[in-house]
PDB file of C-alpha atoms in Angstrom:
ATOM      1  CA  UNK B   1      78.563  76.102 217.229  1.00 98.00           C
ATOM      2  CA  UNK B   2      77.982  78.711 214.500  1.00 98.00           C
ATOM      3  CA  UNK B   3      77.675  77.185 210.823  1.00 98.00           C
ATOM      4  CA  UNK B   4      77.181  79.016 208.110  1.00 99.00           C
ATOM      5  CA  UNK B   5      76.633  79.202 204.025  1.00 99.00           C
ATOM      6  CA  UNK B   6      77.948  81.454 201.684  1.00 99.00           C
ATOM      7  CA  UNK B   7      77.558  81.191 198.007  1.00 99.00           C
ATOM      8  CA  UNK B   8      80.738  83.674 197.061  1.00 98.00           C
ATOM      9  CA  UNK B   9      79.926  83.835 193.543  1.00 98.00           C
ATOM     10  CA  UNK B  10      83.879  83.796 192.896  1.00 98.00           C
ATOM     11  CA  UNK B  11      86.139  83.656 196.011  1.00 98.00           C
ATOM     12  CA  UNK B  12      89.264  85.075 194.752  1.00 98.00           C
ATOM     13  CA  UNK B  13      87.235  88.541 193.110  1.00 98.00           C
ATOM     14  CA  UNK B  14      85.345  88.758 196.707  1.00 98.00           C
ATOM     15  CA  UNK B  15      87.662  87.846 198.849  1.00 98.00           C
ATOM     16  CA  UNK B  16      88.131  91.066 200.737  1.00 98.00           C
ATOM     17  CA  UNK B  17      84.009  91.158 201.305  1.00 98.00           C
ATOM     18  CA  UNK B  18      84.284  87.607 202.813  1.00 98.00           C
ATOM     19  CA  UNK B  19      87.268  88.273 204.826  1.00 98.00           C
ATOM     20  CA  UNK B  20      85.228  91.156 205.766  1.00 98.00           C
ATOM     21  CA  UNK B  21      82.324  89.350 206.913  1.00 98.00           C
ATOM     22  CA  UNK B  22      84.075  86.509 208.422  1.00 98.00           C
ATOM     23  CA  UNK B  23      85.469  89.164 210.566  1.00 98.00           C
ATOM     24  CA  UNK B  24      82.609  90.610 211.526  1.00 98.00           C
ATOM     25  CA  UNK B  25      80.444  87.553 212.376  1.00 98.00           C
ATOM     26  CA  UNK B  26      82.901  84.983 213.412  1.00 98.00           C
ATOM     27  CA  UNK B  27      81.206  81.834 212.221  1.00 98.00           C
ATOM     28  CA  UNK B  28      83.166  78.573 213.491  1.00 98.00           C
ATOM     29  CA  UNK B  29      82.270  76.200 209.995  1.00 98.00           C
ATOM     30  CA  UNK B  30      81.574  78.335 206.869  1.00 99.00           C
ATOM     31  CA  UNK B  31      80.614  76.343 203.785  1.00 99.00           C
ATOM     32  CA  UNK B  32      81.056  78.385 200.305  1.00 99.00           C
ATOM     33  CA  UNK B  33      79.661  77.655 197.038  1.00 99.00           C
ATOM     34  CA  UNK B  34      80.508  78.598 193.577  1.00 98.00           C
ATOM     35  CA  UNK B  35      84.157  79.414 194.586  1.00 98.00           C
ATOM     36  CA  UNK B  36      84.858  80.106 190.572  1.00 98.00           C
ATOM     37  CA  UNK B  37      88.852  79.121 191.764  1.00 98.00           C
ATOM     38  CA  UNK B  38      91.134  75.877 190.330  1.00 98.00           C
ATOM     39  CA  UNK B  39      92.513  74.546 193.197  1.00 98.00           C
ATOM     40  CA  UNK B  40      95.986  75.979 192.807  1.00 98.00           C
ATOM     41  CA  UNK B  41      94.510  79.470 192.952  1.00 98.00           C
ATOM     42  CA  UNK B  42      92.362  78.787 196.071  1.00 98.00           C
ATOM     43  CA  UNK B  43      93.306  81.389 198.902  1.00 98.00           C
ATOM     44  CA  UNK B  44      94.386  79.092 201.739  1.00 98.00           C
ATOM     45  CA  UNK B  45      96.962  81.620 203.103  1.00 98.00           C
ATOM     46  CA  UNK B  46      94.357  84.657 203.496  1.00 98.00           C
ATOM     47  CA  UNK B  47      91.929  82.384 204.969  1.00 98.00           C
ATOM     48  CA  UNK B  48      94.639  80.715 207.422  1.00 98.00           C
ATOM     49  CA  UNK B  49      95.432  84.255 208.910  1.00 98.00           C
ATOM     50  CA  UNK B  50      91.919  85.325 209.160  1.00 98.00           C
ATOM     51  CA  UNK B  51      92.351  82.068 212.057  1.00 98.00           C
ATOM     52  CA  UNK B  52      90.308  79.528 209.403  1.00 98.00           C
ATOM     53  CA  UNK B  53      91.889  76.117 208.453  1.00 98.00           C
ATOM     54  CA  UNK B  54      89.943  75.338 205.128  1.00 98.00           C
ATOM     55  CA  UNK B  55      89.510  72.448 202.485  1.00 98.00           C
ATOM     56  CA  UNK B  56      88.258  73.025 198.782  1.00 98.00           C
ATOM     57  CA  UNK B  57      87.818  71.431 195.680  1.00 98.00           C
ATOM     58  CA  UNK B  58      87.641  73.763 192.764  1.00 98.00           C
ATOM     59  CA  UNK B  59      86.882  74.047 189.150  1.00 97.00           C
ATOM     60  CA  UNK B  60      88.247  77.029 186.831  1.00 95.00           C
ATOM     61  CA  UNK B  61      85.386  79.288 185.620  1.00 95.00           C
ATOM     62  CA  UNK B  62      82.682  77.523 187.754  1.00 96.00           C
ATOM     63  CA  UNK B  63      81.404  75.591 190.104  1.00 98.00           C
ATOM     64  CA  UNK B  64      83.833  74.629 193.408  1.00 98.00           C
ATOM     65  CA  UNK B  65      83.040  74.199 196.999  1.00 99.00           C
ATOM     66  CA  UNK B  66      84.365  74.103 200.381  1.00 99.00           C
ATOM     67  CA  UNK B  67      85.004  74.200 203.780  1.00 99.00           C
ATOM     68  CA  UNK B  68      86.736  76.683 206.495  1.00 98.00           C
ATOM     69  CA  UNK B  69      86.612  75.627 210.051  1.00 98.00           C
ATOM     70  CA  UNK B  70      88.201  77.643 213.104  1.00 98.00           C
ATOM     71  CA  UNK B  71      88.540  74.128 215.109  1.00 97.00           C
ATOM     72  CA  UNK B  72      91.765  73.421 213.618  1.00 93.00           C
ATOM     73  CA  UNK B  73      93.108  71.213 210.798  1.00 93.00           C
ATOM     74  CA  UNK B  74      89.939  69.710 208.889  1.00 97.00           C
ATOM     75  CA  UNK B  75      89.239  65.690 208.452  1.00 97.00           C
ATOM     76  CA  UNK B  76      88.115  65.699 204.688  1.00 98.00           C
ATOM     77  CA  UNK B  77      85.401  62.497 204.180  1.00 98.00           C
ATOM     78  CA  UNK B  78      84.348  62.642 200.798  1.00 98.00           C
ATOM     79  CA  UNK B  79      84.754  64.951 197.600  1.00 97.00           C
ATOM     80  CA  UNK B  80      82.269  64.458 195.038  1.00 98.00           C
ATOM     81  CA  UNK B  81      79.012  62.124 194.614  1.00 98.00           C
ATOM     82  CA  UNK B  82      78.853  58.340 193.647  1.00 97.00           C
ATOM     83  CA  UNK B  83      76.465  57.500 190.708  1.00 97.00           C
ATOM     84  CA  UNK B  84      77.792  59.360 187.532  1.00 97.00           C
ATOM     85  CA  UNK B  85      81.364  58.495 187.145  1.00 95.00           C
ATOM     86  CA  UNK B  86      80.941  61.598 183.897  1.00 95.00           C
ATOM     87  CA  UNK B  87      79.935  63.812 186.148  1.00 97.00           C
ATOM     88  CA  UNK B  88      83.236  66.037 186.511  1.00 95.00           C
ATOM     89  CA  UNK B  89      81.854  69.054 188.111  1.00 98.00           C
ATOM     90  CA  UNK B  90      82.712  70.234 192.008  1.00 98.00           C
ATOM     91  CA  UNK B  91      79.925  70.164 193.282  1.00 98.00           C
ATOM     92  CA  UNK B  92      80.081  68.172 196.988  1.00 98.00           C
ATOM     93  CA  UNK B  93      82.879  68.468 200.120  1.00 98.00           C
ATOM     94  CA  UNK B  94      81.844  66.573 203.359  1.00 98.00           C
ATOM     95  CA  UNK B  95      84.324  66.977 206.236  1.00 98.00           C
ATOM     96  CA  UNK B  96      84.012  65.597 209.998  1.00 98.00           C
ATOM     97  CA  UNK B  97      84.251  68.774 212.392  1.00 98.00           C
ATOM     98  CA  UNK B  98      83.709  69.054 216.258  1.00 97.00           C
ATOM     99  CA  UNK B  99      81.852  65.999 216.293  1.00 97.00           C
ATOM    100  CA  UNK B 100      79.810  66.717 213.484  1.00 98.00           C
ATOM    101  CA  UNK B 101      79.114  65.519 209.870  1.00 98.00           C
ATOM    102  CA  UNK B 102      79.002  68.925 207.483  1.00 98.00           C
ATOM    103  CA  UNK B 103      78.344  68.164 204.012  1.00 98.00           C
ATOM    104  CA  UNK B 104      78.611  71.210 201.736  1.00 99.00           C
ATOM    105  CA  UNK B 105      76.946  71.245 198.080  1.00 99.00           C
ATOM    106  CA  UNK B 106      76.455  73.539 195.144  1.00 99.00           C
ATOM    107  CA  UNK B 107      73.121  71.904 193.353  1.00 98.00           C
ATOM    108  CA  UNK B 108      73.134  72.691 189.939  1.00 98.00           C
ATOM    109  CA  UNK B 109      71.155  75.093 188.918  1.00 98.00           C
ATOM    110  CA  UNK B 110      69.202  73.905 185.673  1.00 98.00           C
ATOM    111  CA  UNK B 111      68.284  76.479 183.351  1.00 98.00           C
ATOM    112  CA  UNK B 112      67.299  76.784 180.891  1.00 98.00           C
ATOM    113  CA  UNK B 113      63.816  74.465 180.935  1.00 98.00           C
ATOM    114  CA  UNK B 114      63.329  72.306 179.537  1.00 97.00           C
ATOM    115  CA  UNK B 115      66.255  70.603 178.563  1.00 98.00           C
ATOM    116  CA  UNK B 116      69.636  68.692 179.479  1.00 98.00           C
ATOM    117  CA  UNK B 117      70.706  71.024 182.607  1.00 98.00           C
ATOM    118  CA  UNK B 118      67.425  70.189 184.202  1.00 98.00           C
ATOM    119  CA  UNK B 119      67.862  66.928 183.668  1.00 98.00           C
ATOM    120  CA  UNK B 120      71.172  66.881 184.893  1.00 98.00           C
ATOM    121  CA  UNK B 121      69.736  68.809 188.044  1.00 98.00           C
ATOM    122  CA  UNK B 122      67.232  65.984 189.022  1.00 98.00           C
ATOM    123  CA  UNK B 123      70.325  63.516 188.060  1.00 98.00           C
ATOM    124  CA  UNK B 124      72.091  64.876 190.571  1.00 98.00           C
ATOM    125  CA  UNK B 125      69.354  65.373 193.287  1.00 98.00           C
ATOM    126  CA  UNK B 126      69.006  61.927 193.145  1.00 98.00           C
ATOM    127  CA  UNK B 127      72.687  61.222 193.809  1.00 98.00           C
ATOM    128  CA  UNK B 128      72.292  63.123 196.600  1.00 98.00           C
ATOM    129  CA  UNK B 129      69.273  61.676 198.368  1.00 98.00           C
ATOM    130  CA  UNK B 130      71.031  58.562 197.983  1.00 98.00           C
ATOM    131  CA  UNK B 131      73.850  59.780 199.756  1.00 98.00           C
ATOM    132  CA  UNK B 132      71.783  61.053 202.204  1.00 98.00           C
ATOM    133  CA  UNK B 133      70.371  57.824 202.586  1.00 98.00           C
ATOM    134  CA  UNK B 134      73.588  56.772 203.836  1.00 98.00           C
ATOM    135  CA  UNK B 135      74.473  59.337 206.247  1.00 98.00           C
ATOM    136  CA  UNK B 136      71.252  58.622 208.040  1.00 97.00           C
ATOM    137  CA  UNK B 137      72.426  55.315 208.817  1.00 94.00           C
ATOM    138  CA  UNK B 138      75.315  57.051 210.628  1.00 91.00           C
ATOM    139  CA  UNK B 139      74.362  57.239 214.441  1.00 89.00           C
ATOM    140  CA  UNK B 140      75.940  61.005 214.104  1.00 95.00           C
ATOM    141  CA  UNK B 141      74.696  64.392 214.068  1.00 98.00           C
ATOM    142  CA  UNK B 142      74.663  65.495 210.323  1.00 98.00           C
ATOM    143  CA  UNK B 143      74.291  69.010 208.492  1.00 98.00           C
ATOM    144  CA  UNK B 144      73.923  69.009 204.302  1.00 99.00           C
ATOM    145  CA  UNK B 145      74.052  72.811 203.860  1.00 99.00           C
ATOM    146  CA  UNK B 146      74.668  75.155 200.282  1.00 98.00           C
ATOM    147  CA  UNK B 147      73.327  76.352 197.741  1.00 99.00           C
ATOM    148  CA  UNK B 148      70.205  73.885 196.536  1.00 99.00           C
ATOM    149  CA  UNK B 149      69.149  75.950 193.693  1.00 98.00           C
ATOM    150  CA  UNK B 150      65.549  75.371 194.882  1.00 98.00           C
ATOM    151  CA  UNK B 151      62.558  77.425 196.048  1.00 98.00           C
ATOM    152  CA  UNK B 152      60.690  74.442 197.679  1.00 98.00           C
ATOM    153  CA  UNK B 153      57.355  76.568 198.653  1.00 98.00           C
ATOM    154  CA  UNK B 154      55.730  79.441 197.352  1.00 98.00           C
ATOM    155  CA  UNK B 155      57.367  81.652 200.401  1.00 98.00           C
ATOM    156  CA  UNK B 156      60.441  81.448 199.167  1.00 98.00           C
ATOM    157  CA  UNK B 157      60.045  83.305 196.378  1.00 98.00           C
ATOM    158  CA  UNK B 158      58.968  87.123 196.210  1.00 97.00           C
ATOM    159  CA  UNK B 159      56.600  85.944 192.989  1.00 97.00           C
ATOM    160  CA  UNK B 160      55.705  82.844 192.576  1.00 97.00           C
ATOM    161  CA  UNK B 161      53.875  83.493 189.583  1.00 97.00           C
ATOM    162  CA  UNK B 162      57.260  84.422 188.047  1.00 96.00           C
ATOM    163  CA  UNK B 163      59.219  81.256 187.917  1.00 98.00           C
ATOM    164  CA  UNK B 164      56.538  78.619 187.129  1.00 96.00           C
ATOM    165  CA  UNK B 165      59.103  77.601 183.922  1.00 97.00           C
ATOM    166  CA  UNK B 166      62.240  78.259 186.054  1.00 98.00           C
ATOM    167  CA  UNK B 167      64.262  75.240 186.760  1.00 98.00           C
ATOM    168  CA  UNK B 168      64.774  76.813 190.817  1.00 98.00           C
ATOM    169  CA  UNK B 169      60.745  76.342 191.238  1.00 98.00           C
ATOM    170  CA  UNK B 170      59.963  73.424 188.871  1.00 98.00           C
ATOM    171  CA  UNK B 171      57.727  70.944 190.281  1.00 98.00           C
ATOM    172  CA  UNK B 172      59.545  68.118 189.585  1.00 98.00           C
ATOM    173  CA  UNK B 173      63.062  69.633 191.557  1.00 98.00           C
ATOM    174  CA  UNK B 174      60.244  70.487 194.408  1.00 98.00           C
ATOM    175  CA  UNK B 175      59.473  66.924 194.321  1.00 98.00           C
ATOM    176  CA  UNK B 176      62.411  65.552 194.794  1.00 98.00           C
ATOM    177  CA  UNK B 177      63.640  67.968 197.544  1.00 98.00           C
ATOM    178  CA  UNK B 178      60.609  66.898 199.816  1.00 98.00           C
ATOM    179  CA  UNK B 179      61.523  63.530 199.306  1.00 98.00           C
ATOM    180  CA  UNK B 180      64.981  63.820 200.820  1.00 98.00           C
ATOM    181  CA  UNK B 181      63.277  66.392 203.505  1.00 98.00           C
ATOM    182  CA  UNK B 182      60.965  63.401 204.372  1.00 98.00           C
ATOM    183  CA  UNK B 183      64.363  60.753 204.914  1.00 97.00           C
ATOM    184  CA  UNK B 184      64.180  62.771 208.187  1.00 97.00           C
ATOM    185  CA  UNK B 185      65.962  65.728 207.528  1.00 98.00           C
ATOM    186  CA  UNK B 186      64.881  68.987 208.976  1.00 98.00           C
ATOM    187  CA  UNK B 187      65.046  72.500 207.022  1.00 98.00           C
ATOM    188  CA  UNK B 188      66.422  74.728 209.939  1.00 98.00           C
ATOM    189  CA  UNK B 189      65.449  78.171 208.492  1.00 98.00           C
ATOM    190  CA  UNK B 190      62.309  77.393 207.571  1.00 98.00           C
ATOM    191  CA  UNK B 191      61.631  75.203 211.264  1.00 98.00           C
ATOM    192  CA  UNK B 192      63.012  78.241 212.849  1.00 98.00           C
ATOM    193  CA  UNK B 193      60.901  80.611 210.774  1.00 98.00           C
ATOM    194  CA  UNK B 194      57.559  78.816 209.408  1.00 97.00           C
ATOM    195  CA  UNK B 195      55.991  81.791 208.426  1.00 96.00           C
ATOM    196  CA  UNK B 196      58.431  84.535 207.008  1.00 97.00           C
ATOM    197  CA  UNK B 197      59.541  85.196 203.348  1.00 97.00           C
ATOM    198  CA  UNK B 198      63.021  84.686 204.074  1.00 97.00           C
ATOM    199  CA  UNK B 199      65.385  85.020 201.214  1.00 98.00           C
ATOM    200  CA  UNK B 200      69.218  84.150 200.737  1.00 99.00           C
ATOM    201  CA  UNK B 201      69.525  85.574 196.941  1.00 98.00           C
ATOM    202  CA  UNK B 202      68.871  88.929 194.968  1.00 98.00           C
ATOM    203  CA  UNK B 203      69.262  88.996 191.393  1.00 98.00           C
ATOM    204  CA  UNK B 204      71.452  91.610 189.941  1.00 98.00           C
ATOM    205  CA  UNK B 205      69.061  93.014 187.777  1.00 95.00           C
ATOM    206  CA  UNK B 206      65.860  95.167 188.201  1.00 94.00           C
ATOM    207  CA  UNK B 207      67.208  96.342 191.630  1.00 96.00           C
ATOM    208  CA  UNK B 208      66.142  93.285 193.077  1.00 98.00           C
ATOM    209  CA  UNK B 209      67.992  93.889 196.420  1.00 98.00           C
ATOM    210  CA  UNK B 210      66.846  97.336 196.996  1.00 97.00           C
ATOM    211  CA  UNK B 211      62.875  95.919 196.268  1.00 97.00           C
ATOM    212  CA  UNK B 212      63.445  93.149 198.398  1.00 98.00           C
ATOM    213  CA  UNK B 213      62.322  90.663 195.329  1.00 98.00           C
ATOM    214  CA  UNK B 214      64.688  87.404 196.427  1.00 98.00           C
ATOM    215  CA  UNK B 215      63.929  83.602 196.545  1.00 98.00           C
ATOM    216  CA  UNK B 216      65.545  81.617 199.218  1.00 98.00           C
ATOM    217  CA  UNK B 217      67.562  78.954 197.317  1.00 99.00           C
ATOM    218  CA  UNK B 218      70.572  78.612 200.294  1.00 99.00           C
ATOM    219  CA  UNK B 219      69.521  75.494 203.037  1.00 99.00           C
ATOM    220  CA  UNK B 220      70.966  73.782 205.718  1.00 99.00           C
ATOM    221  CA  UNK B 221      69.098  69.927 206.354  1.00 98.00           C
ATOM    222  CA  UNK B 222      69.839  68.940 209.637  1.00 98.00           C
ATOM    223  CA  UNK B 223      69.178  64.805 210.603  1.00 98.00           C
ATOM    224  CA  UNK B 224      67.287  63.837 213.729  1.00 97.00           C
ATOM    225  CA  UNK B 225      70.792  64.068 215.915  1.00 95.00           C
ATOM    226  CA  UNK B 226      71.356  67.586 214.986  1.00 97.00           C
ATOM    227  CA  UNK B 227      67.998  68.837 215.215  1.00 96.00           C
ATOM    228  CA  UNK B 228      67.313  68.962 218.755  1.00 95.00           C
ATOM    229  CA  UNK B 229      70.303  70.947 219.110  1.00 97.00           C
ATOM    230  CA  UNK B 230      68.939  73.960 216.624  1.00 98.00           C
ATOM    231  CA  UNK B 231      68.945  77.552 218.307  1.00 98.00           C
ATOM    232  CA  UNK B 232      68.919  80.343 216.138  1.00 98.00           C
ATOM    233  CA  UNK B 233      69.286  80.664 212.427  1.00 98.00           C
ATOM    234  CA  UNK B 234      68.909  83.614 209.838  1.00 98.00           C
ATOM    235  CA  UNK B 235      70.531  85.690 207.066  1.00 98.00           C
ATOM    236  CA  UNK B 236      73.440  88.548 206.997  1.00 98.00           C
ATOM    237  CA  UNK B 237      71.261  89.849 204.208  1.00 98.00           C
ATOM    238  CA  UNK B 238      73.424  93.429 204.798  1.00 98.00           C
ATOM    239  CA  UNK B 239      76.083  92.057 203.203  1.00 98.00           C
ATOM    240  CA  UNK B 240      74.295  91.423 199.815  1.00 98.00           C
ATOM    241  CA  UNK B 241      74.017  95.368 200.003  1.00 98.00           C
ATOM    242  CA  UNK B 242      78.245  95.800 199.908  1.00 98.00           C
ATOM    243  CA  UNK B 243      79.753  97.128 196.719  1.00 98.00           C
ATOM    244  CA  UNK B 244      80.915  94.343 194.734  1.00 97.00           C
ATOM    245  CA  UNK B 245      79.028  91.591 196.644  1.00 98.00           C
ATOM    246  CA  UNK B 246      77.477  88.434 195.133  1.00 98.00           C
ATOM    247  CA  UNK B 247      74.134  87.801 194.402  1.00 98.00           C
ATOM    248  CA  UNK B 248      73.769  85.662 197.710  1.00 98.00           C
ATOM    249  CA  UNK B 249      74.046  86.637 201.609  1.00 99.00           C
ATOM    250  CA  UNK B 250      75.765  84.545 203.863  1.00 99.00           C
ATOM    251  CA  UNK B 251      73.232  82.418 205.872  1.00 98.00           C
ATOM    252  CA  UNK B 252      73.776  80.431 209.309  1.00 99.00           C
ATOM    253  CA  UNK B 253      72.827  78.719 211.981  1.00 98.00           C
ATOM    254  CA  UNK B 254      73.687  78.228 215.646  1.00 98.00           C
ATOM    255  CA  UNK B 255      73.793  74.780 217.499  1.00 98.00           C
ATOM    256  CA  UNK B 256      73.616  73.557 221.164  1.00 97.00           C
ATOM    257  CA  UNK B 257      77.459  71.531 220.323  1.00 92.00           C
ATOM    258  CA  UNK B 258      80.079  72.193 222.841  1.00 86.00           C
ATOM    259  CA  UNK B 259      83.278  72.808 221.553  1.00 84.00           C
ATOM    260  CA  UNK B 260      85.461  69.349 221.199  1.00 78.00           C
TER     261      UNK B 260
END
């Protein structure tokens, strides 16, 4: 079972690159951030032909997740996280496919620090390691995978000295991402590859991509039932070098899961 994350960076301006990709790669579960789509304008048709069944929640302008899934039609658990009834951005999509939990999220990203989107960052963390909480009580293999908007070690970024006021590397969105780590969740890339600066995002500005200078902001947090099933993981960082391509590559994973 191939998952993968994608942060699009708007669905319906990129769609040919991520029909393009999804062509090339064949992942069975792709999770997409920052779909930039209301739901009425949300390409369900395209994505059917390309052979992937697909649920969403979108925003206009920003924001929006969701879900495609070559095992068929998708069983949709939860939209959205408990805790801030205010709170009216699309941010979270869990579905239940091939025997496996997939939450997908697009953590918000915080800047500028100080100030009320960092606080609304940690807000939201929080919601989430709550959540988390509860799907560890669920005697199911589990995968919370997107766009975290965090560098949680100094190896994920190309400079560390760089973003020491940058709501991506601030310690106190660090903090709270080893806290939910240590509910027993395992970050795949980083098991898979302990050592290596890996990175999932180049900026658009200062030629980032063609330096190499990225941070790796894109996770997947696997629970104790999923880990032992972890083969390979890395990044299509190739397609972060097409024209018109967002500022993320896709990333992904493969799993020991036979096909239900």
């Amino acid at each position: 079972m191939k998952i993968a994350s994608y942060n699009i960076n708007g669905i319906n301006g990129r769609l040919d690159n991520l029909l393009r990709w999804l062509k090339e790669t064949s992942p069975d579960v792709v999770c997409l951030q920052e779909l930039k789509s209301p739901d009425n304008r949300f390409p369900q048709i395209a994505l059917l032909d390309a052979g992937y069944h697909s649920i969403w929640h979108g925003q206009k302008s920003w924001n929006g997740v969701a879900i495609l899934s070559k095992y068929g039609e998708i069983e949709e658990t939860r939209r959205g996280l408990s805790g801030d009834a205010e709170d009216l951005h699309s941010r979270y999509i869990e579905a239940f496919i091939n025997g496996v939990v997939i939450g997908c999220l697009y953590l918000p990203n915080g800047n500028p620090f100080p100030g009320p989107k960092f606080e609304y960052k940690l807000k939201w963390i929080k919601r989430l390691t709550a959540h988390a909480s509860k799907l560890q009580g669920f005697n199911m293999p589990v995968a919370l995978v997107g766009d975290y908007n965090i560098m949680p070690t100094d190896l994920d970024t190309y400079k560390p000295e760089k973003y020491i006021d940058n709501a991506l590397f601030r310690p106190e969105a660090r903090k709270l991402f080893e806290a939910l780590i240590k509910q027993g969740w395992t970050d795949a890339i980083r098991r898979l590859h302990p050592d290596e600066r890996i990175y999932t995002f180049w900026d658009y500005m200062r030629n980032a991509y063609s330096r190499d200078a990225g941070l790796r902001l894109d996770h997947f947090l696997l629970n104790s039932a999923l880990n032992e099933s972890l083969l390979l993981g890395g990044v299509d960082k190739h397609v972060r070098g097409w024209e018109h391509s967002s500022d993320h590559a896709p990333v992904w994973i493969t799993l020991k899961v036979e096909r239900n």
